[in-house]
Coordinates of C-alpha atoms in Angstrom, one line a residue:
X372 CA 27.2 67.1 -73.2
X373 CA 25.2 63.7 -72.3
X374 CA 21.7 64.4 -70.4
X375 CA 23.8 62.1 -67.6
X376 CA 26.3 64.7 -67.1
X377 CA 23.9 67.5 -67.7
X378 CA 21.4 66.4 -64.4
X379 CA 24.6 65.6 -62.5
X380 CA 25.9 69.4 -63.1
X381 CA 22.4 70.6 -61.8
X382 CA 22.0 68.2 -58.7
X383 CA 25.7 69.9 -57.7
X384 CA 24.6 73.5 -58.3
X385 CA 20.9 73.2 -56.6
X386 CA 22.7 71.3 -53.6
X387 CA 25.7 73.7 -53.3
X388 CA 23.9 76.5 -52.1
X389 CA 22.0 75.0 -49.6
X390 CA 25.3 73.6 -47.9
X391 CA 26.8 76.7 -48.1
X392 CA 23.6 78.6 -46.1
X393 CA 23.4 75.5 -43.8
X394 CA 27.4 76.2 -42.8
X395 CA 26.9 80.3 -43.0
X396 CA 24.2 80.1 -40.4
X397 CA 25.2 82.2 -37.5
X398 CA 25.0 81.0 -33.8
X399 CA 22.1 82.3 -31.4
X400 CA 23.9 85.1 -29.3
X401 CA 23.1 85.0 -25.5
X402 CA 22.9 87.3 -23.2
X403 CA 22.4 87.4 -19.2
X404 CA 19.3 89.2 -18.8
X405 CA 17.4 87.9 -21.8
X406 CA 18.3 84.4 -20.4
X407 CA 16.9 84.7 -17.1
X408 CA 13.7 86.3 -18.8
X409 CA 13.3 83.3 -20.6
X410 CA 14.3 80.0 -18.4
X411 CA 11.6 81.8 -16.0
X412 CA 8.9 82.0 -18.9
X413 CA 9.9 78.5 -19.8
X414 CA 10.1 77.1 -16.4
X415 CA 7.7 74.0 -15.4
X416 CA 8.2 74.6 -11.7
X417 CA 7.2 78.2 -12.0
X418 CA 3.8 77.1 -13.7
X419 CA 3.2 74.5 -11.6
X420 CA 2.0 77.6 -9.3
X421 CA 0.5 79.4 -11.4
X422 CA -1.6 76.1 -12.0
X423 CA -1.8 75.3 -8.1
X424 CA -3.5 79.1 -7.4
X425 CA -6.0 78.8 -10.5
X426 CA -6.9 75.5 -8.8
X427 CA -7.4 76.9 -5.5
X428 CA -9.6 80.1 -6.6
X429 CA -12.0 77.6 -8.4
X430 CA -12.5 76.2 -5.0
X431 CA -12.7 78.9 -3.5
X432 CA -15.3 80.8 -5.6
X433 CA -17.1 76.9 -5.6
X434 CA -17.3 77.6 -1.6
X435 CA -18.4 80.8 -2.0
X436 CA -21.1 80.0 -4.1
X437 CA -22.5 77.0 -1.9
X438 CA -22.2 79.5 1.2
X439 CA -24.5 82.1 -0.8
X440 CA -26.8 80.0 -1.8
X441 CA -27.1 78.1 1.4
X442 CA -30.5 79.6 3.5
X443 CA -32.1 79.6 6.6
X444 CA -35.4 77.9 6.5
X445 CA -38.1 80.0 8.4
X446 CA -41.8 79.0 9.4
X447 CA -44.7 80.7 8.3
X448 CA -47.1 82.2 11.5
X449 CA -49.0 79.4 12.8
X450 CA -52.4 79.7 11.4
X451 CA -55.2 78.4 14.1
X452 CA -58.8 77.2 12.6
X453 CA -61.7 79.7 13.7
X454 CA -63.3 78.8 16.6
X455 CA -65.5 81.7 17.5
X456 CA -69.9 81.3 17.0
X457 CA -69.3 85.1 15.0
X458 CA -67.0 83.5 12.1
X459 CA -69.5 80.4 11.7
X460 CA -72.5 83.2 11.3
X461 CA -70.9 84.6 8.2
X462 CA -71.0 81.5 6.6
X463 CA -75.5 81.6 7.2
X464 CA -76.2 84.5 5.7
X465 CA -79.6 84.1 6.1
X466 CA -79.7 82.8 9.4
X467 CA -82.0 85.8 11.2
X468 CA -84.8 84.7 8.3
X469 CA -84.3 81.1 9.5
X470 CA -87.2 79.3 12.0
X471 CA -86.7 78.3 15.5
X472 CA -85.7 75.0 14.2
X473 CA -83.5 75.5 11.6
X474 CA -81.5 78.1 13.8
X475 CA -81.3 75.1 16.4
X476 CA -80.1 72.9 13.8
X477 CA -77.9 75.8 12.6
X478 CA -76.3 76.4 15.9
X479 CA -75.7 72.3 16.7
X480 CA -73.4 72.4 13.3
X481 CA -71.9 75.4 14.7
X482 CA -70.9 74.1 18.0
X483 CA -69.8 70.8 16.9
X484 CA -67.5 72.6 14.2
X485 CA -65.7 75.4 16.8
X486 CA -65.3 72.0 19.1
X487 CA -63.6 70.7 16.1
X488 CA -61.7 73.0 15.7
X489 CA -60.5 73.8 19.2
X490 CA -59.3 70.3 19.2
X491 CA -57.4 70.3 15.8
X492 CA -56.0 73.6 16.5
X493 CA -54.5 72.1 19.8
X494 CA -52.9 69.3 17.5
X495 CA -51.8 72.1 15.4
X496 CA -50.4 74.2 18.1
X497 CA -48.2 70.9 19.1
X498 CA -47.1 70.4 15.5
X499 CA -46.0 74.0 15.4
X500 CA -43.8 73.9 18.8
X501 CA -42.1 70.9 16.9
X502 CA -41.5 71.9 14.0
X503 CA -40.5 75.5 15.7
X504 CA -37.2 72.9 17.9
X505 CA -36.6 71.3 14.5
X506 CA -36.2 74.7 13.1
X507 CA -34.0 75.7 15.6
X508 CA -32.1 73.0 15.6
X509 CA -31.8 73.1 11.5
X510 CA -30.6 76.7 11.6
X511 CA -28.2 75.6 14.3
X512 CA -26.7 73.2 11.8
X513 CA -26.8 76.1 8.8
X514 CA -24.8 78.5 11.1
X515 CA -22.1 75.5 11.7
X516 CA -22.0 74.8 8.6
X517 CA -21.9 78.5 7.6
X518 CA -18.9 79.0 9.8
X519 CA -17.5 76.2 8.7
X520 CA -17.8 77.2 4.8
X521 CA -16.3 80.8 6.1
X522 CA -13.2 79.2 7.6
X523 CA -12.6 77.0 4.4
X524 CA -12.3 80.3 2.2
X525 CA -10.0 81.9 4.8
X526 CA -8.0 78.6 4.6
X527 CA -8.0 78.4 0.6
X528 CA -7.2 82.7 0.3
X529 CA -4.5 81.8 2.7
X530 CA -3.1 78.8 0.6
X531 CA -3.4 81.3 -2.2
X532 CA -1.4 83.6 -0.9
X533 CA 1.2 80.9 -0.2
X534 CA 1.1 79.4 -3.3
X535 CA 1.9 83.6 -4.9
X536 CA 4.2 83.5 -2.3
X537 CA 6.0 80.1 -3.8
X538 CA 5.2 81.5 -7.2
X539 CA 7.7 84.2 -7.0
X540 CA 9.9 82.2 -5.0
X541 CA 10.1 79.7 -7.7
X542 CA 10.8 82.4 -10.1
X543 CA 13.9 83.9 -8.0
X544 CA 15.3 80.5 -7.9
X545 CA 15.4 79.6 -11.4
X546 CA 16.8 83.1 -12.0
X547 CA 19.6 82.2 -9.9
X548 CA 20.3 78.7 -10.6
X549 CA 20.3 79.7 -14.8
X550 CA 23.0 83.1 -13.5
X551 CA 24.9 80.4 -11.9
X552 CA 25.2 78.1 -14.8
X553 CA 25.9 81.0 -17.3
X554 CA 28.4 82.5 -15.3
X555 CA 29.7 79.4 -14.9
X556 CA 30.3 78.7 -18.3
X557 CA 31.9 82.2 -18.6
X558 CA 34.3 80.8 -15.7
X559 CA 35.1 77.8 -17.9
X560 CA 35.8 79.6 -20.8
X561 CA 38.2 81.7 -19.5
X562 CA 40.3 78.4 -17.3
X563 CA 39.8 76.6 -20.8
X564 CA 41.7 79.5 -22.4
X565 CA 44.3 79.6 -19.7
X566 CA 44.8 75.4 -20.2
X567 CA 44.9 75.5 -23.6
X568 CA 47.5 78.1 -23.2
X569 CA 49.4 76.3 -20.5
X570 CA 49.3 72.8 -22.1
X571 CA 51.3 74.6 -25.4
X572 CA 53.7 75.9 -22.8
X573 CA 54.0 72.4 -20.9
X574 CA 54.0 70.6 -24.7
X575 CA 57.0 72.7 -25.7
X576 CA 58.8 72.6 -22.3
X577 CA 58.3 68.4 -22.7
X578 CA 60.4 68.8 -25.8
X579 CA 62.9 71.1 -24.3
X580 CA 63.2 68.9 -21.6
X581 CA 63.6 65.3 -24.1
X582 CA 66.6 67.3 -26.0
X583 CA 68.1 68.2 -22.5
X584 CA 68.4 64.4 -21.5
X585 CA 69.8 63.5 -24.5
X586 CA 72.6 65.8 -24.0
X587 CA 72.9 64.9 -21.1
X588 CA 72.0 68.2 -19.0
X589 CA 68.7 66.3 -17.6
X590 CA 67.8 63.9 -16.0
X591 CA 64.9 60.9 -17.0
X592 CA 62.9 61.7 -14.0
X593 CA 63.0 65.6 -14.2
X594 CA 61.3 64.8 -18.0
X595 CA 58.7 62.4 -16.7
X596 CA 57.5 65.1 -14.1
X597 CA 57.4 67.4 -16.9
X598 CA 55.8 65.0 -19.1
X599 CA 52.9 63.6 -15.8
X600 CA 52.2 67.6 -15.4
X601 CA 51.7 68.0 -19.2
X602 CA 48.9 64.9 -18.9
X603 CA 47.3 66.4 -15.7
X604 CA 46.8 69.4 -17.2
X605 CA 45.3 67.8 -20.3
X606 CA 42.9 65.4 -18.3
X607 CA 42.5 68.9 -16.1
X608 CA 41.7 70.3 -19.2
X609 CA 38.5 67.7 -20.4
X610 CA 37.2 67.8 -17.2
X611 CA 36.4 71.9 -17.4
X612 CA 35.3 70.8 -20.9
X613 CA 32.9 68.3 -19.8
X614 CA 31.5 70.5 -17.2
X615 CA 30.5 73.4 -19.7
X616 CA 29.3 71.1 -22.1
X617 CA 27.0 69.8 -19.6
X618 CA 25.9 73.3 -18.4
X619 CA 25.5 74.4 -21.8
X620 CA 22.9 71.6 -22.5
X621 CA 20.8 72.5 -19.0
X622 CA 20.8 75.9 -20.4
X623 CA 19.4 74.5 -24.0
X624 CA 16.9 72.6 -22.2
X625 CA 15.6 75.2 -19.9
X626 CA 15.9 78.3 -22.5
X627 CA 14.6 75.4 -24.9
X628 CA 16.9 75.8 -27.6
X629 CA 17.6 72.8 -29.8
X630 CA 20.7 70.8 -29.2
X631 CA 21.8 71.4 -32.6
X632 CA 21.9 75.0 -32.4
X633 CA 25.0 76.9 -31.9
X634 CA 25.1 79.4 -29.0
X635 CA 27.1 82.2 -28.1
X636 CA 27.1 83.3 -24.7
X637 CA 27.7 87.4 -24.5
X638 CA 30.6 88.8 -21.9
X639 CA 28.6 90.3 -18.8
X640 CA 29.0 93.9 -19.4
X641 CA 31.3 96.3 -16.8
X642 CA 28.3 98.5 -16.2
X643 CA 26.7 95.7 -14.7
X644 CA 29.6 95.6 -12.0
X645 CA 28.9 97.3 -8.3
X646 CA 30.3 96.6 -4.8
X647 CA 27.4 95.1 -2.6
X648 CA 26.9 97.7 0.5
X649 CA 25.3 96.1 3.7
X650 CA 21.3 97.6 3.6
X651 CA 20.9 100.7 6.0
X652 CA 17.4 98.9 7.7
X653 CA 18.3 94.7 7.8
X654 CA 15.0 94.3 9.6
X655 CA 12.8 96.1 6.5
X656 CA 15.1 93.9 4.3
X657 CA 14.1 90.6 6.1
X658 CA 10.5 91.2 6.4
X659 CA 10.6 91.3 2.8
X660 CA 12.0 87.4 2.5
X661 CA 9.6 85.0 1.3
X662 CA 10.2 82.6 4.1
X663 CA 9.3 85.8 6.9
X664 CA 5.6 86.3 4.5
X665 CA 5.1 82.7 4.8
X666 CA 5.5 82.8 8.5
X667 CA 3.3 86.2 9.2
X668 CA 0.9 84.1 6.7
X669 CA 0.7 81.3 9.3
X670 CA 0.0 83.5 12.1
X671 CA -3.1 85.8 10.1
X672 CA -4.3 82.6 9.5
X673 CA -4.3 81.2 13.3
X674 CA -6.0 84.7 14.5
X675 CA -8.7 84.4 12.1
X676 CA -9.3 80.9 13.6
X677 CA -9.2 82.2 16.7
X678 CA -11.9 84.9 15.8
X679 CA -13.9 81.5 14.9
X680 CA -13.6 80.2 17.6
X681 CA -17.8 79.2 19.3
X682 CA -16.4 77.9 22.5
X683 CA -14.0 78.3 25.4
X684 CA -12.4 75.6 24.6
X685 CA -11.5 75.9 21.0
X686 CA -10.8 79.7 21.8
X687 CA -7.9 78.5 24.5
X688 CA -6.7 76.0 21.7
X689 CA -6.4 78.5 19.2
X690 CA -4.6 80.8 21.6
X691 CA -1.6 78.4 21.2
X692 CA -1.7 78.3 17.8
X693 CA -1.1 81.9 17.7
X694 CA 1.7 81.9 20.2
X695 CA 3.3 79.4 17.8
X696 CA 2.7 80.7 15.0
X697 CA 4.4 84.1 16.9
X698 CA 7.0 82.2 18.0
X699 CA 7.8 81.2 14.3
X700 CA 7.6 84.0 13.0
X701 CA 10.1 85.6 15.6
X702 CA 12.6 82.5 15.3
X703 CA 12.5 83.0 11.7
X704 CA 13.4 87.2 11.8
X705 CA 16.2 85.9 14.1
X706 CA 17.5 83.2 12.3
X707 CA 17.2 85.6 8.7
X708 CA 19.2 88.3 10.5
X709 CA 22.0 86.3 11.6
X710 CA 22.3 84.8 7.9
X711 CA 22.2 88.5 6.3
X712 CA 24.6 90.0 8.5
X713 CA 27.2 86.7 8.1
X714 CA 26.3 86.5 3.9
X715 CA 27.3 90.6 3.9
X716 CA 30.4 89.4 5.8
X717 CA 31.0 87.2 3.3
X718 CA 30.5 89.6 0.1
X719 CA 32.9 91.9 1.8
X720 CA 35.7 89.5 2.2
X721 CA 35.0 88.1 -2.0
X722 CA 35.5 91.7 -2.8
X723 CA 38.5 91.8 -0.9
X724 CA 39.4 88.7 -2.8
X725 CA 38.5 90.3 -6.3
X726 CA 40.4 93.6 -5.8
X727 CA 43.6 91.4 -4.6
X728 CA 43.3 89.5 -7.5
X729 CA 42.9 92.7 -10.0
X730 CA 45.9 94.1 -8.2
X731 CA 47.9 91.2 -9.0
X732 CA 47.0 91.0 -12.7
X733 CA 47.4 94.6 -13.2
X734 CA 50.4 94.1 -11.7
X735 CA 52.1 91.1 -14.2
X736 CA 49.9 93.3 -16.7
X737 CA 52.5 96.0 -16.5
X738 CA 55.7 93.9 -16.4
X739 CA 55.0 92.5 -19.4
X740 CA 56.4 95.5 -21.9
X741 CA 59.8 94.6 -19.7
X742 CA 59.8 90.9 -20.1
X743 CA 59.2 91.4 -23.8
X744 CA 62.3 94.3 -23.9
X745 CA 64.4 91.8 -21.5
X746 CA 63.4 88.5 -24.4
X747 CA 64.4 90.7 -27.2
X748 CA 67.9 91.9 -26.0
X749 CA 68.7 88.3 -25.2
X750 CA 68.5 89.1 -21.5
X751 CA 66.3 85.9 -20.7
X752 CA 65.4 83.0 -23.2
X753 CA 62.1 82.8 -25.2
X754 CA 61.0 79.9 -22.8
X755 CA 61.8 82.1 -20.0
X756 CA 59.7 84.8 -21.8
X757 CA 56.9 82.4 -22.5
X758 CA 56.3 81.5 -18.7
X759 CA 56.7 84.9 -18.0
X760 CA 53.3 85.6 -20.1
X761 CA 52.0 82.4 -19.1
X762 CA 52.1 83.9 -15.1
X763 CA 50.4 87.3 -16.9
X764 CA 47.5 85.1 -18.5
X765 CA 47.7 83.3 -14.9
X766 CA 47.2 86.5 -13.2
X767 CA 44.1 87.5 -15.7
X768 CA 42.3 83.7 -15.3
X769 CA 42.3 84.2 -11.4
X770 CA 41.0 87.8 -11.8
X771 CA 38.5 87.1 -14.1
X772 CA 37.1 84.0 -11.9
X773 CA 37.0 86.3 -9.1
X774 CA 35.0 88.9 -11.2
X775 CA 32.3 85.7 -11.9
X776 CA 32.3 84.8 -8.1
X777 CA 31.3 88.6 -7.5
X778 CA 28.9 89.1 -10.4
X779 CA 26.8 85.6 -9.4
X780 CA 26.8 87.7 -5.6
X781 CA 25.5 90.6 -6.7
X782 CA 22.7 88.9 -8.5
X783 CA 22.2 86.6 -5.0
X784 CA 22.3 89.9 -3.1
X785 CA 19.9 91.7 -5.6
X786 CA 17.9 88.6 -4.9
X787 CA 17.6 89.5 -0.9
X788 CA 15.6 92.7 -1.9
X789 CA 13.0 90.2 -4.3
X790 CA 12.4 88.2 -1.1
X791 CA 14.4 85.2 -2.2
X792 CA 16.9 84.6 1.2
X793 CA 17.0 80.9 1.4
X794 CA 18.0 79.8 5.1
X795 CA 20.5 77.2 4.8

């Protein structure tokens, strides 16, 4: 064998395996839970928050710091010049020993030095009574500014409680909008299956139909209604296909998952499956939404301002804050109750929905042993037979997609007890 043929034999069998591992590779299985764990870790909008709080305590604790260190200035005890003849003595120690003349001398210096003094110690005492009004006045400006400092670290632990507050709200919302689109996808497989199913059926019943009109037994127009319901069904058909293909990629992007890689998304199990029971207390339930903690928020906020408040004035002004802020908060308890009670109305009538539809599958369910018996006996034709099945898998598409609708409200109504109720 030429070296040619000999390096051509080993480029095949060094490249052959690594085709064959590139086509074995399994897809990345998905399930419900793990992908709203995820889409949450890997969410911007969540982090944005997280971001926004760490910003706000480092301006907080920079407040903090500024109102620690900021001090009132005192004065020291105003300190008068001696202006008494004792004092003056101890400074002439030897002032008994002295002569007549010297003490004269002596007591001249004296004199002159306590009238001195009683004259500078008047210029002190003024400069002390002015620096004692500036004083005031400065520590006047230190306790605003104190109180001011005081109020911005309520403001900014309030903002921070908001911002946790949007944090988890954020979080809730992603979970749901990812449910949504996986659900959703589950919907579309299952109306894919059903077209795909129905577009055989309609394909076959096309050719049925083109052999009846040649024989005569039917007519041109009866085939091109059969042929323009065939098409809708097919255009029907890429639409669905579109739309999980779309939601497939969101759910790459979010989970971030490579567009290359294949993905199987797991059946929601039956054990996940409950009916949704109206809550016992509504009002416990609604104090727990994140818009009600935003509102009560508000309102600790405008009674801590109100505390603040140095004047008469500004204390009657922040007494209508906290009638608004009160009036909010009770608007909003109204409004949440109304939507809970009318949203529970409307999980009761899906699940009305959802058994109605089970009951009519499990009904074409069990016919289908006698359509099957009725087929084989020559009772009804195959085509016949084939519709018939077509109305079971029918029956089982509508029951499923009402199973989806219920499971994406259990997850919204699960949501209710997170805080996440979002007031239309």
């Amino acid at each position: 064998m030429s070296k040619v043929k000999l390096c051509f034999f080993i480029f095949i069998f060094v490249l052959f395996p690594m085709h064959v591992k590139a086509s074995e590779v399994s897809p990345r299985q998905l399930a419900l839970n793990d992908v709203l764990d995820e889409g949450v870790k890997q969410s911007n909008d969540v982090l944005v928050y997280t971001y926004k709080w760490a910003m706000l305590n480092a301006q907080k604790e920079a407040v903090r710091e500024s109102l620690n260190e900021l001090k009132e200035p005192t004065l020291e005890p105003l300190k008068l010049l001696p202006t008494t003849r004792e004092y003056f003595l101890t400074l002439y120690p030897n002032y008994e020993q002295a002569s007549e003349e010297e003490k004269q001398v002596i007591d001249q210096q004296i004199a002159i030095q306590i009238a001195i003094n009683q004259s500078l110690n008047i210029i002190i005492q003024q400069n002390y009574q002015a620096s004692q009004e500036q004083l005031k006045a400065l520590q006047k400006d230190i306790q605003e500014k104190k109180k001011q400092l005081a109020s911005l670290i309520k403001e900014l632990e309030s903002s921070q409680n908001v911002t946790k507050i949007d944090e988890q709200e954020a979080k809730e919302f992603v979970r749901y909008q990812l449910a949504k689109n996986y659900i959703s996808i589950l919907s579309y497989d299952e109306q894919i299956a059903y077209l795909q199913k129905e577009i055989q059926f309609l394909a076959e019943d096309v050719k049925r139909v083109e052999a009846m009109v040649k024989i005569g037994e039917a007519s041109k127009d009866e085939l091109r209604k059969k042929q323009r319901e065939w098409k809708n069904r097919k255009q029907e058909l890429e639409a669905v296909q579109k739309e999980r293909v779309m939601l497939e990629f969101q759910l790459k992007v979010d989970l971030n998952i490579p567009m290359t890689q294949q993905v199987m998304f797991q059946p929601i199990p039956n054990s996940f499956f409950r009916k949704i029971e109206a809550p016992k207390d509504m009002k416990n339930l609604l104090q727990r939404s994140f818009t009600y903690l935003k509102k009560q928020e508000s309102l600790k906020l405008a009674n801590d301002k109100k505390e603040q408040a140095t004047n008469q004035i500004e204390k009657q002004q922040m007494e209508q804050y906290v009638k608004m802020a009160e009036a909010e908060l009770n608007a909003t308890a109204k409004n949440l109750e109304k939507f809970l009670a009318k949203r529970y109305n409307e999980f009761d009538r899906s699940y009305a929905k959802y058994e109605d539809a089970y009951d009519v599958y499990q009904q074409t369910l069990s016919e289908q042993d006698y359509y099957e018996k009725q087929w084989k006996i020559g009772l009804i034709s195959e085509h016949d037979y084939k519709g018939l099945i077509l109305n079971v898998d029918k029956a089982k598409r509508d029951y499923m997609l009402e199973l989806m609708l219920y499971y994406l409200l259990q997850i919204e109504e699960k949501q209710f007890y997170n805080g996440y109720i979002p007031l239309p």
